[in-house]
Short mmCIF file of N, CA and C in Angstrom, two decimals:
data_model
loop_
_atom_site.label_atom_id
_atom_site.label_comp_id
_atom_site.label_asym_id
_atom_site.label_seq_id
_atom_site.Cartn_x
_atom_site.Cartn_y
_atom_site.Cartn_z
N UNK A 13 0.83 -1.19 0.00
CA UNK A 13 0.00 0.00 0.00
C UNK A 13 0.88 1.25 0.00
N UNK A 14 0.52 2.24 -1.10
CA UNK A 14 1.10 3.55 -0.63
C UNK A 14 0.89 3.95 0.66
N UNK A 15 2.05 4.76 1.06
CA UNK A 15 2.04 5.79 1.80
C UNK A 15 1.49 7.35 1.45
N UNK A 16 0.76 7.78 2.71
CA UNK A 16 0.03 8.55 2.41
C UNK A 16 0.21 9.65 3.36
N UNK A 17 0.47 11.09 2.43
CA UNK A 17 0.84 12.28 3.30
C UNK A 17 -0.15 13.63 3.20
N UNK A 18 -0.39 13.85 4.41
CA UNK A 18 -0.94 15.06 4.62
C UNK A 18 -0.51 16.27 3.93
N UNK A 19 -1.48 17.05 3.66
CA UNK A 19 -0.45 18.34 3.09
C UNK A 19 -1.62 19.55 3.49
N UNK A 20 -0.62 20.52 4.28
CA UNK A 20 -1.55 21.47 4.57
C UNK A 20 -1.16 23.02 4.15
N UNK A 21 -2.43 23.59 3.35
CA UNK A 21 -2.27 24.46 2.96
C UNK A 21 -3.07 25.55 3.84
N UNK A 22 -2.27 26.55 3.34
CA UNK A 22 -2.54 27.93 4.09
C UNK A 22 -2.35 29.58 3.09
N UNK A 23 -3.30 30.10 3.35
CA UNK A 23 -3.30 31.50 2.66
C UNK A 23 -2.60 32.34 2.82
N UNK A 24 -1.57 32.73 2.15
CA UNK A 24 -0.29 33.24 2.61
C UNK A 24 -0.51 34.60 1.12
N UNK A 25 -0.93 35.72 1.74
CA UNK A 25 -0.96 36.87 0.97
C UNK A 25 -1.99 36.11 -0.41
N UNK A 26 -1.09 36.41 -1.63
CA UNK A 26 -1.74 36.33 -3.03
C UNK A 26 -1.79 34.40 -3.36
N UNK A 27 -0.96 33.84 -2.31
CA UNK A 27 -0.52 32.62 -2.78
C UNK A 27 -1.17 31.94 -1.97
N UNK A 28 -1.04 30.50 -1.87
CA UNK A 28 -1.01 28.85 -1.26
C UNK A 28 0.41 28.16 -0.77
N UNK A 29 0.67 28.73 0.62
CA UNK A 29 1.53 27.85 1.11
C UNK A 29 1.81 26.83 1.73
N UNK A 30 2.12 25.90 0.91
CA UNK A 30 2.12 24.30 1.10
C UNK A 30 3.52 23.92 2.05
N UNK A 31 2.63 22.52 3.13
CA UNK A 31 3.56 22.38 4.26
C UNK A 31 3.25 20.72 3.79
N UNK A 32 4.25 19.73 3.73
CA UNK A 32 4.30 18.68 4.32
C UNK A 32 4.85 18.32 5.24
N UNK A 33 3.74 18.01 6.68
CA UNK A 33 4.74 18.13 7.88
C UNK A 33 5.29 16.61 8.38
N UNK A 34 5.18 15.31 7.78
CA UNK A 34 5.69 14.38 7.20
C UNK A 34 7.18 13.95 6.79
N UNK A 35 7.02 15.31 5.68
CA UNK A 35 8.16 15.46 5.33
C UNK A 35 8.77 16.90 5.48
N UNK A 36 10.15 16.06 5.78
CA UNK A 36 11.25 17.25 6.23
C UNK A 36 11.66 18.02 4.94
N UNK A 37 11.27 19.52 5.22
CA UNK A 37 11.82 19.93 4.03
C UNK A 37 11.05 20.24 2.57
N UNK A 38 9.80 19.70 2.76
CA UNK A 38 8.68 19.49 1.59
C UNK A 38 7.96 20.81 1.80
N UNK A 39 8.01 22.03 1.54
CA UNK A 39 7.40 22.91 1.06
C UNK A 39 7.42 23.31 -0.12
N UNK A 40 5.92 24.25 -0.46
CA UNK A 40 6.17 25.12 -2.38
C UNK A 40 5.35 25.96 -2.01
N UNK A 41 4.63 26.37 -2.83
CA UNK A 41 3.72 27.64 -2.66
C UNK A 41 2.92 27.22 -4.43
N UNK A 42 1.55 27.95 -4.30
CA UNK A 42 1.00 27.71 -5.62
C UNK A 42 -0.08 28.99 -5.63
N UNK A 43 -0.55 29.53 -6.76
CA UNK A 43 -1.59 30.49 -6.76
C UNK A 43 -2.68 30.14 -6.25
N UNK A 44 -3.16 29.16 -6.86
CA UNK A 44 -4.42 28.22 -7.26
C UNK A 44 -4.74 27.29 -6.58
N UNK A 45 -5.68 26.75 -6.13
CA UNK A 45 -5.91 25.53 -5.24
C UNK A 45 -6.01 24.63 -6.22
N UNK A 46 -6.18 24.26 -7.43
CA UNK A 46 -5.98 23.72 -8.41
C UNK A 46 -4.56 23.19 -9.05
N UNK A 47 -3.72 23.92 -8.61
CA UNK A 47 -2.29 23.87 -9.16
C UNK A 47 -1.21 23.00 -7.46
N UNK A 48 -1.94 23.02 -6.31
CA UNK A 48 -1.46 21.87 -4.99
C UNK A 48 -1.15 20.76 -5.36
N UNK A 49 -1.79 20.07 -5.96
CA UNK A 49 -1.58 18.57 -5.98
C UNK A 49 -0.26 18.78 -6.59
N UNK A 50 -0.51 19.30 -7.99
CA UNK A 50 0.86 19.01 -8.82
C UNK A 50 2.01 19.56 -7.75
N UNK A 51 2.29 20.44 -7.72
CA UNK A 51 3.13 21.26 -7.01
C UNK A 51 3.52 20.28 -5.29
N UNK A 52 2.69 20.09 -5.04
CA UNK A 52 2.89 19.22 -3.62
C UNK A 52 3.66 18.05 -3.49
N UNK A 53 3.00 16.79 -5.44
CA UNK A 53 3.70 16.03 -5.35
C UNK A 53 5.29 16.38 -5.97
N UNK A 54 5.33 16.88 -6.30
CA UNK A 54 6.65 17.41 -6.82
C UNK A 54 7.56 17.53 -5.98
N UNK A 55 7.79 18.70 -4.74
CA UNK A 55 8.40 18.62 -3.49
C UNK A 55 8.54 17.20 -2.85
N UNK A 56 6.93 16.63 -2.60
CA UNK A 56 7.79 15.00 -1.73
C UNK A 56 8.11 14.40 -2.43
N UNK A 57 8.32 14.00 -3.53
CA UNK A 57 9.04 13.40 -4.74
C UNK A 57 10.34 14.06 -4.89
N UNK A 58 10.48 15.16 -4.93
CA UNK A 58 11.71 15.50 -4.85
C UNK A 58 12.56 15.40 -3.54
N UNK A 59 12.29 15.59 -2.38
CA UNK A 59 13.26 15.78 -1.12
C UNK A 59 13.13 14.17 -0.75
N UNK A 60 12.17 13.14 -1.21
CA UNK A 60 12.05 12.26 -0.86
C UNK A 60 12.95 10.88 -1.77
N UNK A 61 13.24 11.69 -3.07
CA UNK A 61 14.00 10.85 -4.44
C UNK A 61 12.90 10.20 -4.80
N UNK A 62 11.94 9.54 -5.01
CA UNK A 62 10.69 8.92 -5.16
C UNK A 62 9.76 9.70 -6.48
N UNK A 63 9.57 8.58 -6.93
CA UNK A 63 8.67 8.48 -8.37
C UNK A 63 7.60 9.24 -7.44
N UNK A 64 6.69 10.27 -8.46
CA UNK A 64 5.22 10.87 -8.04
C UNK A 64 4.61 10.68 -8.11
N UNK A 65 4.47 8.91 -8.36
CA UNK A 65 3.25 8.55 -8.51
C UNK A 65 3.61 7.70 -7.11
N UNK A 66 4.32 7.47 -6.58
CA UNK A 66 4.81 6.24 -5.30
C UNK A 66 3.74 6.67 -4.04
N UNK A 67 2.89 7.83 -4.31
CA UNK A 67 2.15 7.88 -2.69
C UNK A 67 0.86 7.99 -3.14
N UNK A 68 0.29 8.91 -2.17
CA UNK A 68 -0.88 9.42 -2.45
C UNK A 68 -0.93 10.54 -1.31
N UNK A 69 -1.63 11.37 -1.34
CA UNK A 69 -1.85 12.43 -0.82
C UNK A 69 -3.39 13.00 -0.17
N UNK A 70 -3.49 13.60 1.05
CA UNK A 70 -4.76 13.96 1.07
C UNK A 70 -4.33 16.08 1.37
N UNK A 71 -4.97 16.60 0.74
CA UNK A 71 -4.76 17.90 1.09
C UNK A 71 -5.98 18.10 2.18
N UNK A 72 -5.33 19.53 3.00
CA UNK A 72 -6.20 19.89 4.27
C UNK A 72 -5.88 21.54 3.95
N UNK A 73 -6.64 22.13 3.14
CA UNK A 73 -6.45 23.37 3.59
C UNK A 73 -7.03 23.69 5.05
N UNK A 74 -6.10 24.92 5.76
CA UNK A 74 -6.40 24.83 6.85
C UNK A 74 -6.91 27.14 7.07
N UNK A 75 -8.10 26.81 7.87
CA UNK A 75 -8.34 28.34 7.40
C UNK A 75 -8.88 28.96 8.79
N UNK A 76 -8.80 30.00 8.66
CA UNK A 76 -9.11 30.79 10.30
C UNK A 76 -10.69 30.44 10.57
N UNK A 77 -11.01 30.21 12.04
CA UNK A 77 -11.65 30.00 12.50
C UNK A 77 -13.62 30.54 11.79
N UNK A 78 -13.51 31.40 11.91
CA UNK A 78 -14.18 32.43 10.87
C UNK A 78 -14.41 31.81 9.22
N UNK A 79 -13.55 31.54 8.79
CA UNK A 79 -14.00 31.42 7.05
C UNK A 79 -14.14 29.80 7.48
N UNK A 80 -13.77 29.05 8.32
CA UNK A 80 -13.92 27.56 8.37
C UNK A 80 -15.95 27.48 8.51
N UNK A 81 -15.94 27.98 9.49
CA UNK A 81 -17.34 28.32 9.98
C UNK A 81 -18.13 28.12 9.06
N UNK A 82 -17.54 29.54 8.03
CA UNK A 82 -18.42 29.65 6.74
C UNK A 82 -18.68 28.58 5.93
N UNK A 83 -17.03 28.13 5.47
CA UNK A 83 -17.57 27.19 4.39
C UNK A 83 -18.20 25.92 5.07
N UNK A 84 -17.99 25.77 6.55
CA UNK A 84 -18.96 24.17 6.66
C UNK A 84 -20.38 24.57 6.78
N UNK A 85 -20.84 26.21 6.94
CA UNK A 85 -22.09 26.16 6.98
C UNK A 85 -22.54 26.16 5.46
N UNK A 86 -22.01 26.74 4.77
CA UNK A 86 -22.51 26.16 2.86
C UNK A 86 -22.24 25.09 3.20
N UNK A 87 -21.42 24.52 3.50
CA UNK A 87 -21.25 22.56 2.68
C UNK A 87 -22.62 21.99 3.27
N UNK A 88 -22.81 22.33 4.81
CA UNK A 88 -24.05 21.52 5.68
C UNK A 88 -25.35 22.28 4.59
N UNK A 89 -25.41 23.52 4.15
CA UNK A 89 -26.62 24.00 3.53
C UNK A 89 -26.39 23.10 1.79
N UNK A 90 -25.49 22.89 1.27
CA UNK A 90 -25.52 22.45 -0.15
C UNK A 90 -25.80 20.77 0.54
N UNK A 91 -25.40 20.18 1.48
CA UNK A 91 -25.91 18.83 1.58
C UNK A 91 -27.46 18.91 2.00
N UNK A 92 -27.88 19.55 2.50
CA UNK A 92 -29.66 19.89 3.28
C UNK A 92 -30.39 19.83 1.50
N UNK A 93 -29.80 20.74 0.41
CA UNK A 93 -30.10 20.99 -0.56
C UNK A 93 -29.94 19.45 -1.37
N UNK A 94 -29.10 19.02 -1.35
CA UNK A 94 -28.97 17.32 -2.15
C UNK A 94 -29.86 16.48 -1.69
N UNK A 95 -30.07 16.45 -0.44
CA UNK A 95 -30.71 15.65 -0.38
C UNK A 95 -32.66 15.83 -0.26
N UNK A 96 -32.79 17.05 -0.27
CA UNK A 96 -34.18 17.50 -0.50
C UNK A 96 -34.68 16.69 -2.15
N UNK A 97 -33.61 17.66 -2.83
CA UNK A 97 -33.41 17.25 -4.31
C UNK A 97 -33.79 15.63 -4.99
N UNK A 98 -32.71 14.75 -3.82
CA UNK A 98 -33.55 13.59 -3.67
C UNK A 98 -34.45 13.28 -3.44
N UNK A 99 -34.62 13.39 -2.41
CA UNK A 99 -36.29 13.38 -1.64
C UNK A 99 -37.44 14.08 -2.93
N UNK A 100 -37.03 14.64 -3.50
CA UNK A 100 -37.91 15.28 -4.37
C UNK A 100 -38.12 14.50 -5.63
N UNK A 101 -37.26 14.29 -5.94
CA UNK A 101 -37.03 13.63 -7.25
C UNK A 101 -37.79 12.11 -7.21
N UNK A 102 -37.51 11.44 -6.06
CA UNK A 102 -38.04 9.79 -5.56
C UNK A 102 -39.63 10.37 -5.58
N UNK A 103 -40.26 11.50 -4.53
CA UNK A 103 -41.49 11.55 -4.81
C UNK A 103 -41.99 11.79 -6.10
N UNK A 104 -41.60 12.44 -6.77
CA UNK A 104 -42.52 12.58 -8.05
C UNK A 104 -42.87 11.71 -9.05
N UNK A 105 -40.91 10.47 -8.97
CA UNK A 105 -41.16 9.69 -9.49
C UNK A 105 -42.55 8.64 -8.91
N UNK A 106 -42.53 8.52 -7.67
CA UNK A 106 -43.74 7.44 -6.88
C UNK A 106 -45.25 8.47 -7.57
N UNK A 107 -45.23 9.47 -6.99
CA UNK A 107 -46.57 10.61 -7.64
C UNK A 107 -46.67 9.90 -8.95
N UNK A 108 -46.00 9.85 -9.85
CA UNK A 108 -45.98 10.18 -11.79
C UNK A 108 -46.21 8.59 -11.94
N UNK A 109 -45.45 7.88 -11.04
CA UNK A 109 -45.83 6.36 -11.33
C UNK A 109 -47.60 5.78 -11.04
N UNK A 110 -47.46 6.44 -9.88
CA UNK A 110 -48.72 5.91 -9.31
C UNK A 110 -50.26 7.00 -10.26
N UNK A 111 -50.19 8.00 -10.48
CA UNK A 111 -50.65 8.77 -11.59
C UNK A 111 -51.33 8.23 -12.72
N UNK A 112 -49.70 7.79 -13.43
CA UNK A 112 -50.27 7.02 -15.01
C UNK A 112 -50.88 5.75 -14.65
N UNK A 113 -50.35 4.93 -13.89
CA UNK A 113 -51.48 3.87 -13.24
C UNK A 113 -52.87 4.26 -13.45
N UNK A 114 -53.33 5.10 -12.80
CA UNK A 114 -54.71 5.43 -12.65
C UNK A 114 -55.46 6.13 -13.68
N UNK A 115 -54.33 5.91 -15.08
CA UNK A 115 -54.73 6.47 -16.34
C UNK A 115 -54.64 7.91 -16.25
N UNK A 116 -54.03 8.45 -15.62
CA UNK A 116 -53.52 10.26 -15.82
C UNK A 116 -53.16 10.21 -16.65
N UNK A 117 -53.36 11.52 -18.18
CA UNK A 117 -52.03 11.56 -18.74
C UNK A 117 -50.66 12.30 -18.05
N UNK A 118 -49.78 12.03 -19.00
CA UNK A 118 -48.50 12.50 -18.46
C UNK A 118 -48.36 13.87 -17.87
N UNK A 119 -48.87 14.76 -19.32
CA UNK A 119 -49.38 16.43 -19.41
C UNK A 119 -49.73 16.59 -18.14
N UNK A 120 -50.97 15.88 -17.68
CA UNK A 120 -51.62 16.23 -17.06
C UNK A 120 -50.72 15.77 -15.50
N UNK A 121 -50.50 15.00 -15.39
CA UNK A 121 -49.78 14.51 -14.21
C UNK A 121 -48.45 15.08 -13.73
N UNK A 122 -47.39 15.96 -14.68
CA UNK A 122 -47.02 17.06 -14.13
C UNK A 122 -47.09 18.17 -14.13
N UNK A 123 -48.26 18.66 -14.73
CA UNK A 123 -49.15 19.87 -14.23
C UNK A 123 -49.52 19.74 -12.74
N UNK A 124 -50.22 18.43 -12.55
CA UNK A 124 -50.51 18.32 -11.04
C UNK A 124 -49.46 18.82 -10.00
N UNK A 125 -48.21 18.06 -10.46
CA UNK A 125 -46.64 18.06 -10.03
C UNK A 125 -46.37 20.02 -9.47
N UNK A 126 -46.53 20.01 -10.59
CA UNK A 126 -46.04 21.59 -11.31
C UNK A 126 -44.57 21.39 -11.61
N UNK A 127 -44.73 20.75 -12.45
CA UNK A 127 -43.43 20.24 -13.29
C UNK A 127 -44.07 20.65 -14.80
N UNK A 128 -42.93 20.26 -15.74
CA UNK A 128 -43.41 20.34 -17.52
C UNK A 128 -43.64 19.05 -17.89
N UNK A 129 -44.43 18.37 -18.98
CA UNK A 129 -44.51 17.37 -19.38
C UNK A 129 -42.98 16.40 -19.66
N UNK A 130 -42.42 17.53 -20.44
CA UNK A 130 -40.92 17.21 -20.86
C UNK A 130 -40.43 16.41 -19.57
N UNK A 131 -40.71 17.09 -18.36
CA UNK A 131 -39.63 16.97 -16.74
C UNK A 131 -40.31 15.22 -16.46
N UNK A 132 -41.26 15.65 -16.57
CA UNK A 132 -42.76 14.32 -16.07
C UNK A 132 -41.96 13.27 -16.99
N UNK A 133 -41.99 13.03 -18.56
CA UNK A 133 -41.42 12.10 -19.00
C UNK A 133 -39.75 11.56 -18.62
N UNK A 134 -39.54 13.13 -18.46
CA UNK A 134 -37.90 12.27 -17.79
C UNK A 134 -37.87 12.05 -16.52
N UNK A 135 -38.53 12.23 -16.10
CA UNK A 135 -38.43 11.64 -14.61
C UNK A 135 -38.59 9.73 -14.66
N UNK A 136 -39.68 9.59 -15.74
CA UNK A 136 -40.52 8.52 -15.93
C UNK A 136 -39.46 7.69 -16.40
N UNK A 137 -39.01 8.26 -17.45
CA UNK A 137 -37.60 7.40 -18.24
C UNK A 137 -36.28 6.91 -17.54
N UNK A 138 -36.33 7.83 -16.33
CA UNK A 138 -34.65 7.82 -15.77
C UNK A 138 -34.70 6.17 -14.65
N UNK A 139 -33.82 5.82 -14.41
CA UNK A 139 -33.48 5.04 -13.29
C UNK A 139 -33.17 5.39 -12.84
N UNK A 140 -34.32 4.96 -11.51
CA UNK A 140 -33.93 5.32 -9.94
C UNK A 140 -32.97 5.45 -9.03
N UNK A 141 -32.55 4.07 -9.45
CA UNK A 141 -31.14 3.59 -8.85
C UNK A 141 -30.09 4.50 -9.20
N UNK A 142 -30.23 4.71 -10.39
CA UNK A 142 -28.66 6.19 -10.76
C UNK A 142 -28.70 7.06 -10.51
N UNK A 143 -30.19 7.88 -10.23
CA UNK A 143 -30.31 9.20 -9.14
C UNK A 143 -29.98 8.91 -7.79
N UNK A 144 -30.15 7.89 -7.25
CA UNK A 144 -30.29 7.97 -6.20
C UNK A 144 -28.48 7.86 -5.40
N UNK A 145 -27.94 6.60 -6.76
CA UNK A 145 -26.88 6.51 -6.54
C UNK A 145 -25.98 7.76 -6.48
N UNK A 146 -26.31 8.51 -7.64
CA UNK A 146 -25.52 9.83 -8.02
C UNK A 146 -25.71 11.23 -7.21
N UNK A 147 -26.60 11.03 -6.52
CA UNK A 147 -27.63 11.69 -5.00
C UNK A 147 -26.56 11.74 -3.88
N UNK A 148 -26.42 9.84 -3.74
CA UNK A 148 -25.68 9.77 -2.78
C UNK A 148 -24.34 10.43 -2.35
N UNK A 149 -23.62 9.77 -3.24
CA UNK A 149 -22.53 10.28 -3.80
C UNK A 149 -21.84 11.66 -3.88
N UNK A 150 -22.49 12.65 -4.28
CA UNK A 150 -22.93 13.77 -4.02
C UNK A 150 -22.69 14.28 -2.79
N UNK A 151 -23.88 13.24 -2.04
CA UNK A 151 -23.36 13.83 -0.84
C UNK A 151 -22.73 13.17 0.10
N UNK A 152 -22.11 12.42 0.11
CA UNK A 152 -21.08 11.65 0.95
C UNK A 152 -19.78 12.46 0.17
N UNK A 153 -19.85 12.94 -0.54
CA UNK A 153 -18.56 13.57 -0.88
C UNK A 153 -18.53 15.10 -0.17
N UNK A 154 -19.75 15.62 -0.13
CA UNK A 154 -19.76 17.22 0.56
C UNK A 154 -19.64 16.53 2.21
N UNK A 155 -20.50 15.44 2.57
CA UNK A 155 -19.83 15.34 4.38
C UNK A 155 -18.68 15.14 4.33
N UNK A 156 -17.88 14.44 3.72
CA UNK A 156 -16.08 13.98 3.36
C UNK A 156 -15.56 14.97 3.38
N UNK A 157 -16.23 16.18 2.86
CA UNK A 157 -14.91 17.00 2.02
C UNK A 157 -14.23 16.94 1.03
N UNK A 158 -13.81 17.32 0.41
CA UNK A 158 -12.83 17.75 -0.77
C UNK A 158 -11.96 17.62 -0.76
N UNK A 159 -11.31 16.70 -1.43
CA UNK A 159 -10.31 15.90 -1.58
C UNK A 159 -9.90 16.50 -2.52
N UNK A 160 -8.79 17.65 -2.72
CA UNK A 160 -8.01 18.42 -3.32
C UNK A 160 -7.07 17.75 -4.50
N UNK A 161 -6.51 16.39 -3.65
CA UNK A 161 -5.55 15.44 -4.32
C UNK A 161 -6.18 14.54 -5.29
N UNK A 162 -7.34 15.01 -5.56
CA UNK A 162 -8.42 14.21 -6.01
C UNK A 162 -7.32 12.29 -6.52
N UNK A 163 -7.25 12.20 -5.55
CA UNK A 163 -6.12 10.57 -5.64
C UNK A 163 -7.43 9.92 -4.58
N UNK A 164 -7.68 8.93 -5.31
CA UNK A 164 -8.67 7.78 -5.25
C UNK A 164 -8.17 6.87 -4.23
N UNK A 165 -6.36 6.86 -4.10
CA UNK A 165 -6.10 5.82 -2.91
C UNK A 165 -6.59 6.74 -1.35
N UNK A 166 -6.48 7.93 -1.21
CA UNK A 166 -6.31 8.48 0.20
C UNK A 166 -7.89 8.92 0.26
N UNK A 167 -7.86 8.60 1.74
CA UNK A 167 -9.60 9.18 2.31
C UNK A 167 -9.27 10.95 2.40
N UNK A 168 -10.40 11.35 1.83
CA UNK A 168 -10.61 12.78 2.33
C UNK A 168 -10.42 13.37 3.60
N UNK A 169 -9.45 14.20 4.10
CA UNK A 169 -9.35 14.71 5.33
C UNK A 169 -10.81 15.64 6.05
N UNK A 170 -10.41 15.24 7.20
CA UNK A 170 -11.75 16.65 7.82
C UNK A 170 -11.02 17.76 8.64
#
């Protein structure tokens, strides 16, 4: 199994200053929170002699008390929002199913909704299982967090 290193970033003026405290010596700096990973593995690959692909990484930006606040109260409000979305989506499909059963037309059955016919048929067409899956997902990734290193071996830090 790889080894797997923390990397914590911090807002340093215009930039991203990257700490691996792991490793001795593994700092960089980057504009972009987009441009960490690369830049991160580069340093422990370098002070370490090691191929960049040999680990995996989880990033932790780390932020003042105040903006942390903030963004977990969006993340807790965008997960409240996913999963309504779900919840919404499963009823209409049960509504629209149970509906045309009883000989509704479609038209008419998300008018009831207050949806468009168009929405009513795709709702009708889609599988459940892949909303629901892709629902999930969704949001087990906003409780996780953001996995910066977007590297599939390391769990998302909190």
């Amino acid at each position: 199994m790889k080894p797997t290193y923390t990397i914590e970033v911090r807002r340093s003026g215009r930039w991203w200053a990257i700490d691996v405290p792991e490793v001795k010596g593994a700092h960089t700096q980057a504009r972009r929170l987009g441009e960490i990973a690369a830049m991160a593995r580069d340093a422990i690959a370098g002070v370490l002699d090691v191929s960049p692909r040999s680990f995996a990484m989880v990033i932790r930006p780390v932020l003042d008390d105040r903006l942390q606040s903030l963004v977990d109260a969006a993340r807790r409000s965008r997960i409240a929002v996913q999963e309504a979305q779900l919840e919404a989506a499963e009823s209409a499909a049960r509504a629209l199913r149970s509906l045309q059963r009883d000989g509704v037309p479609l038209r008419d059955a998300g008018e009831l909704l207050g949806i468009s016919h168009q929405r009513a048929a795709q709702i009708m067409g889609a599988d459940l299982r892949l909303i629901r899956s892709s629902r999930r997902k969704a949001i087990a990734e906003l409780r996780a967090g953001y996995d910066l290193a977007q590297d599939q071996q390391a769990e998302p830090a909190r």
